[in-house]
Amino acid sequence: MPWWVWLVLVLFMLMMIVSGIVYACLHGYHAFKDVAKLGECAAKRIDAMGKQFPRQNENDTPFFTRPLQDAADRYANAHAEVIERREAKRNRHAQQWAQWRHFND
């Protein structure tokens, strides 16, 4: 084989090696960014789990000694929270289905 064929083959090999390294570096960089976002999101959630809820100064006397209106108010507040949680769940599901519906558009 003539010398220039070997030169072309060597240059082609070097070009493929360099392009493979560039390809691997770019994909590694993008994967690193995705993992960093995931770690940041997980860190925020873990930090939020460590925080305590603010406590209201409620009456600490036994519940049966308080007026009936206290129990009714407490029940109404608890039921309102249940309804809010159900509505929030329904909204999250609707948003997710809307996103999935238009995923391949």
CSV table of C-alpha atoms in Angstrom, one decimal:
chain,number,residue,atom,x,y,z
A,1,MET,CA,0.0,0.0,0.0
A,2,PRO,CA,1.2,3.5,-0.7
A,3,TRP,CA,2.3,5.7,2.2
A,4,TRP,CA,-0.6,8.2,1.7
A,5,VAL,CA,-3.2,5.5,2.3
A,6,TRP,CA,-1.6,4.8,5.7
A,7,LEU,CA,-1.6,8.5,6.4
A,8,VAL,CA,-5.4,8.7,5.6
A,9,LEU,CA,-6.1,5.7,7.8
A,10,VAL,CA,-4.1,7.1,10.7
A,11,LEU,CA,-5.8,10.6,10.4
A,12,PHE,CA,-9.2,9.0,10.2
A,13,MET,CA,-8.4,6.9,13.3
A,14,LEU,CA,-7.2,10.0,15.2
A,15,MET,CA,-10.3,11.9,14.1
A,16,MET,CA,-12.6,9.2,15.4
A,17,ILE,CA,-10.8,8.9,18.7
A,18,VAL,CA,-11.0,12.7,19.2
A,19,SER,CA,-14.7,12.8,18.2
A,20,GLY,CA,-15.5,9.9,20.6
A,21,ILE,CA,-13.8,11.7,23.5
A,22,VAL,CA,-15.7,14.9,22.7
A,23,TYR,CA,-18.9,13.0,22.5
A,24,ALA,CA,-18.3,11.3,25.8
A,25,CYS,CA,-17.3,14.6,27.5
A,26,LEU,CA,-20.4,16.4,26.3
A,27,HIS,CA,-22.7,13.6,27.4
A,28,GLY,CA,-20.9,13.4,30.7
A,29,TYR,CA,-21.3,17.2,31.2
A,30,HIS,CA,-25.0,17.0,30.5
A,31,ALA,CA,-25.4,14.0,32.9
A,32,PHE,CA,-23.5,15.9,35.6
A,33,LYS,CA,-25.9,18.9,35.2
A,34,ASP,CA,-28.9,16.6,35.5
A,35,VAL,CA,-27.5,14.9,38.6
A,36,ALA,CA,-26.7,18.3,40.1
A,37,LYS,CA,-30.3,19.4,39.6
A,38,LEU,CA,-31.6,16.2,41.1
A,39,GLY,CA,-29.3,16.6,44.1
A,40,GLU,CA,-30.4,20.2,44.6
A,41,CYS,CA,-34.0,19.2,44.5
A,42,ALA,CA,-33.4,16.3,46.9
A,43,ALA,CA,-31.5,18.6,49.3
A,44,LYS,CA,-34.3,21.1,49.4
A,45,ARG,CA,-36.8,18.4,50.2
A,46,ILE,CA,-34.6,16.9,52.9
A,47,ASP,CA,-34.1,20.3,54.4
A,48,ALA,CA,-37.8,20.9,54.4
A,49,MET,CA,-38.3,17.6,56.2
A,50,GLY,CA,-36.1,18.9,59.0
A,51,LYS,CA,-38.1,22.0,59.6
A,52,GLN,CA,-40.8,21.9,62.3
A,53,PHE,CA,-44.3,23.1,61.7
A,54,PRO,CA,-45.3,26.3,63.5
A,55,ARG,CA,-47.4,25.4,66.4
A,56,GLN,CA,-50.4,27.4,67.4
A,57,ASN,CA,-51.1,28.2,71.0
A,58,GLU,CA,-54.1,26.1,71.5
A,59,ASN,CA,-56.0,25.6,74.7
A,60,ASP,CA,-54.4,22.6,76.5
A,61,THR,CA,-57.4,21.9,78.7
A,62,PRO,CA,-59.2,18.6,78.1
A,63,PHE,CA,-61.5,18.8,75.1
A,64,PHE,CA,-64.6,17.6,76.9
A,65,THR,CA,-64.4,20.6,79.3
A,66,ARG,CA,-64.4,23.2,76.6
A,67,PRO,CA,-67.5,24.6,74.9
A,68,LEU,CA,-69.1,22.5,72.1
A,69,GLN,CA,-68.3,25.3,69.6
A,70,ASP,CA,-64.6,24.6,70.0
A,71,ALA,CA,-65.1,21.0,68.9
A,72,ALA,CA,-67.3,22.1,66.0
A,73,ASP,CA,-64.7,24.7,64.9
A,74,ARG,CA,-61.9,22.2,65.1
A,75,TYR,CA,-63.9,19.6,63.1
A,76,ALA,CA,-64.8,22.2,60.5
A,77,ASN,CA,-61.1,23.3,60.1
A,78,ALA,CA,-60.0,19.7,59.8
A,79,HIS,CA,-62.6,18.9,57.2
A,80,ALA,CA,-61.6,22.0,55.2
A,81,GLU,CA,-58.0,20.9,55.2
A,82,VAL,CA,-59.1,17.4,54.0
A,83,ILE,CA,-61.0,19.1,51.1
A,84,GLU,CA,-58.1,21.3,50.3
A,85,ARG,CA,-55.7,18.3,50.1
A,86,ARG,CA,-58.1,16.4,47.9
A,87,GLU,CA,-58.5,19.4,45.6
A,88,ALA,CA,-54.7,19.9,45.4
A,89,LYS,CA,-54.3,16.2,44.6
A,90,ARG,CA,-56.9,16.5,41.9
A,91,ASN,CA,-55.2,19.6,40.4
A,92,ARG,CA,-51.8,17.8,40.4
A,93,HIS,CA,-53.2,14.8,38.6
A,94,ALA,CA,-55.0,17.0,36.1
A,95,GLN,CA,-51.7,18.9,35.4
A,96,GLN,CA,-49.8,15.7,35.0
A,97,TRP,CA,-52.3,14.2,32.6
A,98,ALA,CA,-52.3,17.5,30.6
A,99,GLN,CA,-48.6,17.3,30.3
A,100,TRP,CA,-48.7,13.6,29.3
A,101,ARG,CA,-51.4,14.3,26.8
A,102,HIS,CA,-49.2,16.8,24.9
A,103,PHE,CA,-45.9,15.1,25.5
A,104,ASN,CA,-45.3,14.0,21.9
A,105,ASP,CA,-46.8,17.0,20.2
